[in-house]
Short mmCIF file of C-alpha atoms in Angstrom, two decimals:
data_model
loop_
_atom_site.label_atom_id
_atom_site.label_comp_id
_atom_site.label_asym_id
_atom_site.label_seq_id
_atom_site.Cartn_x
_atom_site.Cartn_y
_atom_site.Cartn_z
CA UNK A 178 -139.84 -171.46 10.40
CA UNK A 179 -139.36 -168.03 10.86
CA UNK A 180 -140.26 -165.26 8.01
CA UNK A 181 -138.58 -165.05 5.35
CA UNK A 182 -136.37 -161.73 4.82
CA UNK A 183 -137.68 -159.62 1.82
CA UNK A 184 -135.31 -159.19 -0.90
CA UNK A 185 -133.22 -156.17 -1.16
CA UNK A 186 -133.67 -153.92 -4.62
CA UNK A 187 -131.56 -154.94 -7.47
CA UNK A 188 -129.46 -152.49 -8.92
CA UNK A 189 -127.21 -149.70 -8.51
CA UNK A 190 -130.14 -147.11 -7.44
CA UNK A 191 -130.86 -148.23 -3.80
CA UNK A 192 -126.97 -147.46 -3.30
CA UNK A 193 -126.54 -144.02 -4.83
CA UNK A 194 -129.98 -143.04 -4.06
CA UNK A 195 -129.13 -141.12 -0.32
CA UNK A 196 -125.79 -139.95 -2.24
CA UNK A 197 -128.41 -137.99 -4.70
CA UNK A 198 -130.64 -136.85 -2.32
CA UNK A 199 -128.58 -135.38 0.10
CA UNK A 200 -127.03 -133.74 -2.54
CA UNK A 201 -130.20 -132.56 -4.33
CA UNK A 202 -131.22 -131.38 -0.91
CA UNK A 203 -128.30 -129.34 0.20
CA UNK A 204 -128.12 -127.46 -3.15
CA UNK A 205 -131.93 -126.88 -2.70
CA UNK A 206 -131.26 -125.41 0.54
CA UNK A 207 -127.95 -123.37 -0.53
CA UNK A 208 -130.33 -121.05 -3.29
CA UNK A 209 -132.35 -120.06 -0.40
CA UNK A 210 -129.71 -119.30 2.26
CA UNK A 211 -126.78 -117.91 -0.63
CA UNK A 212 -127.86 -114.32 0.46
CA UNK A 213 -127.92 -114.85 3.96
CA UNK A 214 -124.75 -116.30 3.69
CA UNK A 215 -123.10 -113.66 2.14
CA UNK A 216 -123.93 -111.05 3.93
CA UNK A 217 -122.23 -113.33 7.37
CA UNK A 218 -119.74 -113.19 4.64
CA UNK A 219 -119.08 -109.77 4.45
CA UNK A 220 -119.83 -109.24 8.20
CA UNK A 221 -117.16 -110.88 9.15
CA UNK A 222 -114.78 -109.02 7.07
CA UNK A 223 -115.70 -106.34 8.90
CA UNK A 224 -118.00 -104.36 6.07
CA UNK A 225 -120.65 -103.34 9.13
CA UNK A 226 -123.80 -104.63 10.25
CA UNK A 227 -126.14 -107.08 8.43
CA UNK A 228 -128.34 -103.98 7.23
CA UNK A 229 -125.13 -101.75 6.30
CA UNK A 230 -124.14 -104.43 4.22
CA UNK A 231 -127.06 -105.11 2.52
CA UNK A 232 -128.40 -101.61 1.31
CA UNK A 233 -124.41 -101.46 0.32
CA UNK A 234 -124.13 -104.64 -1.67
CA UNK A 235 -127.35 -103.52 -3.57
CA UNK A 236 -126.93 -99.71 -4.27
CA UNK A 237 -122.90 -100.82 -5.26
CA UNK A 238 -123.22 -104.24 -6.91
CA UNK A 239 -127.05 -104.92 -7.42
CA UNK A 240 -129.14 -108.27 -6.63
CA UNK A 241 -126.45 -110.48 -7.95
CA UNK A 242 -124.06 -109.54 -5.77
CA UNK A 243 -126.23 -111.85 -3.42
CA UNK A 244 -125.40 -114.92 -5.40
CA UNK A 245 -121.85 -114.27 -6.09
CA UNK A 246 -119.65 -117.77 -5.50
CA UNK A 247 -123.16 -119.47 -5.75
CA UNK A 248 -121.30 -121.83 -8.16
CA UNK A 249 -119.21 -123.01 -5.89
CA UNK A 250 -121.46 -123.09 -2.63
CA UNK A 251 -123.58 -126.15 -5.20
CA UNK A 252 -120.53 -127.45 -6.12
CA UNK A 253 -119.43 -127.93 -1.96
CA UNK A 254 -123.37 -129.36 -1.37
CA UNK A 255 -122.70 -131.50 -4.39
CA UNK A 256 -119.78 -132.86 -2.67
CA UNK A 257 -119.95 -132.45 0.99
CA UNK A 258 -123.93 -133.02 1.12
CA UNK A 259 -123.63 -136.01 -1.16
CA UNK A 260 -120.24 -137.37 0.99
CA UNK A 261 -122.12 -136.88 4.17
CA UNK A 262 -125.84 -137.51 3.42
CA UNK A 263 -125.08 -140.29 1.65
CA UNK A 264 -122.87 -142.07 3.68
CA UNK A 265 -124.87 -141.51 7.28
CA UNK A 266 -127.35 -143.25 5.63
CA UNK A 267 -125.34 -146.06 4.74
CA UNK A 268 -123.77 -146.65 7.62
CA UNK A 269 -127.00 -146.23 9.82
CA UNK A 270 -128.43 -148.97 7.49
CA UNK A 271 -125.48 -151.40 8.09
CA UNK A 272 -126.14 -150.49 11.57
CA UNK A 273 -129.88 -151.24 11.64
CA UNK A 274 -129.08 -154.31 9.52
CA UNK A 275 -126.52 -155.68 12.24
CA UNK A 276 -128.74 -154.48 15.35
CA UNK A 277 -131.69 -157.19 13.52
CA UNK A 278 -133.42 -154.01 12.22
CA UNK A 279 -134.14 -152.42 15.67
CA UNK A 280 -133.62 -148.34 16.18
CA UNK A 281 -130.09 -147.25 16.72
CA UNK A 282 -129.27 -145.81 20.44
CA UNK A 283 -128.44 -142.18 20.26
CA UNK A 284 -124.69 -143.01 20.44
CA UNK A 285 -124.69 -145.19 17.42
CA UNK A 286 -126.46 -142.72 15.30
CA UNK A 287 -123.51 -140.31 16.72
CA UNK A 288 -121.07 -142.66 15.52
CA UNK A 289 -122.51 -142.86 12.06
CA UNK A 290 -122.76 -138.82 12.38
CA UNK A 291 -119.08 -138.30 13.20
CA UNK A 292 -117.58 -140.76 10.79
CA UNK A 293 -120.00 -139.13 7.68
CA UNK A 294 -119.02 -135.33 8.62
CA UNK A 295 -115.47 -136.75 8.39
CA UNK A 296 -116.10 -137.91 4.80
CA UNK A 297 -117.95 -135.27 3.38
CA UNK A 298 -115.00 -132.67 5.08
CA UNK A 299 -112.84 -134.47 3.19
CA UNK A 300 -114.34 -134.74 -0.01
CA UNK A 301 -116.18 -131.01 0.29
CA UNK A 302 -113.10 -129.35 0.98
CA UNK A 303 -111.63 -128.05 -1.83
CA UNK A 304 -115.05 -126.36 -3.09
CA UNK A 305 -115.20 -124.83 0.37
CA UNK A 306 -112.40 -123.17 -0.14
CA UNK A 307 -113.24 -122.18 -3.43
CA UNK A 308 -116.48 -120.98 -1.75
CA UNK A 309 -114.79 -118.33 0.90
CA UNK A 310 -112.30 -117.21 -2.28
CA UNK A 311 -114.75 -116.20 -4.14
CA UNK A 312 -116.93 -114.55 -1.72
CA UNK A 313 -113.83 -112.68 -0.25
CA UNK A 314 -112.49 -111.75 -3.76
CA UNK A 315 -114.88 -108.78 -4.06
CA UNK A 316 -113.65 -107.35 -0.62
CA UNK A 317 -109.99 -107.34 -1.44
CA UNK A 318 -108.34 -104.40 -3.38
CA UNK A 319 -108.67 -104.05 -6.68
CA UNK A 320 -104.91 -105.32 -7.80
CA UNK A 321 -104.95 -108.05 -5.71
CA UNK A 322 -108.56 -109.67 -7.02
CA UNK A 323 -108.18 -112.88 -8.45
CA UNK A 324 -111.82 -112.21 -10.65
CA UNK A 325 -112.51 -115.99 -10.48
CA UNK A 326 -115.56 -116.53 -13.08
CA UNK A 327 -116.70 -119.78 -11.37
CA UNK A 328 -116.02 -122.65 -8.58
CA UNK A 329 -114.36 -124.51 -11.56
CA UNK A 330 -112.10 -121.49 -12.54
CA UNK A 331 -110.93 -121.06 -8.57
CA UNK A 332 -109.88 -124.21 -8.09
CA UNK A 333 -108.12 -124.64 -11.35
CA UNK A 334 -106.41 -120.96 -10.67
CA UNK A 335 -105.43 -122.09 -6.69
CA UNK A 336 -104.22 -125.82 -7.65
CA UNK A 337 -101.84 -123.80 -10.55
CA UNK A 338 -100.87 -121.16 -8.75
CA UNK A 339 -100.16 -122.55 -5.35
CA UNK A 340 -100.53 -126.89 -5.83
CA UNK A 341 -102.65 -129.08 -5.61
CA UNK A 342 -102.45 -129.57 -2.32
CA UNK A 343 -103.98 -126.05 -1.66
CA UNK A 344 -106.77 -127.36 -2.41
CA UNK A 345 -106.63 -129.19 1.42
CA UNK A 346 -105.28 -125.56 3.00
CA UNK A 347 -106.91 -125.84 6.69
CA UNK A 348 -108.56 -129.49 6.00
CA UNK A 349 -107.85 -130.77 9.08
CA UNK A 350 -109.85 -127.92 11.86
CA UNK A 351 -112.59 -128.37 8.64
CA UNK A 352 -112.66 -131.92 9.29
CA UNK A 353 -112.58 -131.50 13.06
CA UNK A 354 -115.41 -128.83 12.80
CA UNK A 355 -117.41 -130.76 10.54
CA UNK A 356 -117.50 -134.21 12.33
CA UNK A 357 -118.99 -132.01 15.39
CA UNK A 358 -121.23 -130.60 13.22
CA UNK A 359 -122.67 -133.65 11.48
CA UNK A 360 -122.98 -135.80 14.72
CA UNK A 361 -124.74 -132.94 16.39
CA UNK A 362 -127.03 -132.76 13.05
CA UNK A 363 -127.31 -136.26 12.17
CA UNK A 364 -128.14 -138.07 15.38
CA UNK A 365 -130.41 -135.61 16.64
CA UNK A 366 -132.52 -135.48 13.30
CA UNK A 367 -132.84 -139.04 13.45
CA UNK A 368 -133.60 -139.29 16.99
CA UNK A 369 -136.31 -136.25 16.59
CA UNK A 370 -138.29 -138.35 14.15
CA UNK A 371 -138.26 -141.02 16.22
CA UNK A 372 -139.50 -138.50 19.31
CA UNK A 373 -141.90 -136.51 17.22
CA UNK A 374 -143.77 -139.33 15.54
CA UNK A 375 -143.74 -142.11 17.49
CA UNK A 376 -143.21 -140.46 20.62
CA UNK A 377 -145.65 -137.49 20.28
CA UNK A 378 -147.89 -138.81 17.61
CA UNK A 379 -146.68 -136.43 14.98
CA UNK A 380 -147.88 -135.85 11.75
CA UNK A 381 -145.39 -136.44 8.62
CA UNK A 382 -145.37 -131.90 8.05
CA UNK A 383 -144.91 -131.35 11.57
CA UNK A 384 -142.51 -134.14 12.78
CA UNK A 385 -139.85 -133.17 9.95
CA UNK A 386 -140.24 -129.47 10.73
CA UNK A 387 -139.22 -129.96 14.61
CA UNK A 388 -137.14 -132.80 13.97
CA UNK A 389 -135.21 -129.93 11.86
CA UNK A 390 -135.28 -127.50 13.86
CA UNK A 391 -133.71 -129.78 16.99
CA UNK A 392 -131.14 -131.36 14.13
CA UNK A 393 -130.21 -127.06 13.54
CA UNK A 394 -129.96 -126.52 16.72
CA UNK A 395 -127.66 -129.57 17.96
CA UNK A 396 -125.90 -128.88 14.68
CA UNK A 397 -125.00 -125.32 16.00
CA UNK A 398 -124.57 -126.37 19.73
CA UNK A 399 -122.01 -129.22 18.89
CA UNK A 400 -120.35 -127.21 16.57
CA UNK A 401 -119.70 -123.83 18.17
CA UNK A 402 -116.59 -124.87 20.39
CA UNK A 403 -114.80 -126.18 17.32
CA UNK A 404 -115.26 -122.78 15.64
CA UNK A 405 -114.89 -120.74 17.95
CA UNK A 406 -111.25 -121.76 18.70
CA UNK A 407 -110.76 -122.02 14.24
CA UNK A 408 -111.36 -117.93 14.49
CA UNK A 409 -109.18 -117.48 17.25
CA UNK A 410 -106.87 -119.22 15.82
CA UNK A 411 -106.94 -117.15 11.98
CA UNK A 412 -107.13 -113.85 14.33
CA UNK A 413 -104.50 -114.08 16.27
CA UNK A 414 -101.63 -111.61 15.96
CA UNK A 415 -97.85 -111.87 17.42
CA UNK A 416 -96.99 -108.96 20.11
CA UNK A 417 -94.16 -106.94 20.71
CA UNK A 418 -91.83 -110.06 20.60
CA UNK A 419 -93.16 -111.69 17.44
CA UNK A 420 -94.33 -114.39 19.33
CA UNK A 421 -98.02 -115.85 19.08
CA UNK A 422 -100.49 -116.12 21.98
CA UNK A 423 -101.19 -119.65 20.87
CA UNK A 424 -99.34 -122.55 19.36
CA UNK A 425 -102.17 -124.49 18.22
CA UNK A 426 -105.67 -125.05 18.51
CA UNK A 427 -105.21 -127.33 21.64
CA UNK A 428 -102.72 -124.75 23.24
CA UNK A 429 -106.35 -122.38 22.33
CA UNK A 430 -109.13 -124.52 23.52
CA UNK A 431 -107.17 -125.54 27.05
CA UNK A 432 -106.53 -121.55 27.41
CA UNK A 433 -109.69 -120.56 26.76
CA UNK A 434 -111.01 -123.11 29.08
CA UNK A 435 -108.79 -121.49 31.64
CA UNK A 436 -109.42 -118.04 31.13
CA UNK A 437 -113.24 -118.24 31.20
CA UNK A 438 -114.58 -121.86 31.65
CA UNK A 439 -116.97 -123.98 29.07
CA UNK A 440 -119.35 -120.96 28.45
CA UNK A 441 -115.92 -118.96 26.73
CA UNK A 442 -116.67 -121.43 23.46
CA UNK A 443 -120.50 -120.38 23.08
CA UNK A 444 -120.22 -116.64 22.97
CA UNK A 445 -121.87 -115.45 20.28
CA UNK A 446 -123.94 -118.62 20.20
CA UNK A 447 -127.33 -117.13 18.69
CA UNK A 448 -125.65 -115.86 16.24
CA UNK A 449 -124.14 -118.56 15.26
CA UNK A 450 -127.10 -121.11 15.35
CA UNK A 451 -128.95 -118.38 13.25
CA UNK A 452 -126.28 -118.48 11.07
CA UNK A 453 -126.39 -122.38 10.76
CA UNK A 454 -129.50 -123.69 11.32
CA UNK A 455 -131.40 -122.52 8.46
CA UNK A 456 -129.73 -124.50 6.08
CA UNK A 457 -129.40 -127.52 8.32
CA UNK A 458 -133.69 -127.27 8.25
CA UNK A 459 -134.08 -126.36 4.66
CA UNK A 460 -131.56 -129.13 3.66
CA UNK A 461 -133.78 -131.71 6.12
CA UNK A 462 -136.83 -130.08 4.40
CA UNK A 463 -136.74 -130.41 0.55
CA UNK A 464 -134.95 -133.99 1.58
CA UNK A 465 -138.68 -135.01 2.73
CA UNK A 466 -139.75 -133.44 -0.39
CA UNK A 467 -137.77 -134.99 -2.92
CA UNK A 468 -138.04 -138.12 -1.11
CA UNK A 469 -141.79 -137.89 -1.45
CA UNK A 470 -142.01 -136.71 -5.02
CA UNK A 471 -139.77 -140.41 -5.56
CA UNK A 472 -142.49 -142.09 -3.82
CA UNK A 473 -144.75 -141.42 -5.80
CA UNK A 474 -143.25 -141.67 -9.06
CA UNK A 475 -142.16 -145.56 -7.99
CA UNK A 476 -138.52 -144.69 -7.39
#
């Protein structure tokens, strides 16, 4: 006869437990990298460099000024994180479970990545939004601030004022962006574990710090494209004529393609993977962490 499978936990823990700790993780990871975050923030509304902005923001607004819209950056981990944490995990175990429990190939583990950034882009949207409102709100002139007190205040102020719907205003390049993202992150996390520690013979400390780093930087590299043609897209002005130099973000990508080959979509790529891979490691970090503090509490 051949063994017997063991039985699966009872209960409604085992399901919701990846939901709560990707969440847990990603808000973790958000009160490190708020600061950094807003300063990119104000960077790219043009307030000067990274240390123009900060001996501005803190001789003009003081250390809080830092954390401003932190409500609503938990509130989009608490959503998005959850949405896509959660539901990579399920899906890779449904995966494992139909592949007789043997390691997902790389492109499976995409798969799993793509569909989950799709969910948690969905689900995560409308506190993104609330996110760049209330980190812009400071920057815009003083009769035209919306002084939202918290994530919960901006979205009840944009669903009244402009619909609910608002709430979904550019979903669908967010989605697109995000499925890039969380396939690049995702997969290559997964597959660095397997690298690191079976592979190289890593310890638990050091396999989860480069399997982080690798999931930041794939994260950043499979992402890039997607945002580079989303801000060339929200900068683009008409000329003379009133007419627009694209129509759309494929009209943008097969331009740009044109104009100055694959390399066009990375420029500015360290930048950008400095600007998202620390979060993508911290969120990968205090996972292992609160995973291991459940561990040994019996959870």
């Amino acid at each position: 006869m051949g063994e017997e499978k063991k039985p699966k936990p009872a209960g409604v823990w085992p399901t919701v437990k990846p939901f709560v700790n990707g969440g847990a993780s990603g808000m973790l990871a958000t009160c490190v990298i708020q600061p950094i975050d807003m300063i990119k923030v104000r960077i790219q509304l043009g307030q000067g460099s990274a240390g123009q902005v900060t001996r501005n923001m803190l001789k003009e607004e003081g250390m809080g000024a830092f954390y401003k819209g932190l409500s609503a950056g938990l509130l989009r981990q608490a959503t998005y994180t959850t949405a896509r944490l959660g539901s990579f995990r399920i899906l890779t175990a449904k995966a494992i479970e139909a592949n007789d429990g043997k390691p997902l190939p790389l492109y499976q583990k995409a798969l799993c990545g793509l569909t989950a950034g799709a969910i948690g882009a969905c689900v995560g949207s409308p506190a993104d939004l609330a996110l760049i409102r209330m980190q812009a709100d400071a920057t815009l002139p003083a009769a035209q601030r919306r002084h939202y007190t918290n994530a919960f205040h901006a979205l009840y102020r944009i669903a009244g004022d402009e619909g609910v719907l608002a709430l979904w205003k550019g979903a669908g390049p967010t989605v697109v962006r995000a499925m890039a993202l969380n396939m690049g992150m995702l997969a290559s996390y997964d597959q660095g574990v397997e690298f690191f520690k079976d592979s190289l013979g890593f310890g638990e400390g050091a396999t989860v710090l480069g399997a982080s780093t690798v999931s930041g930087f794939f994260a950043a590299a499979c992402s890039l494209p997607f945002d580079y043609v989303k801000t060339q897209i929200q900068k683009m002005q008409p000329d003379a004529e009133g007419k627009y130099p694209y129509t759309g973000s494929l009209d943008c990508a097969m331009k740009t393609l044109k104009a100055g080959g694959p390399l066009k979509f990375y420029t500015g790529f360290p930048v950008y993977c400095v600007r998202i891979a620390p979060h993508v490691m911290m969120t990968w970090i205090f996972l292992n962490q609160i995973q291991k503090f459940q561990k040994s509490i019996g959870l």
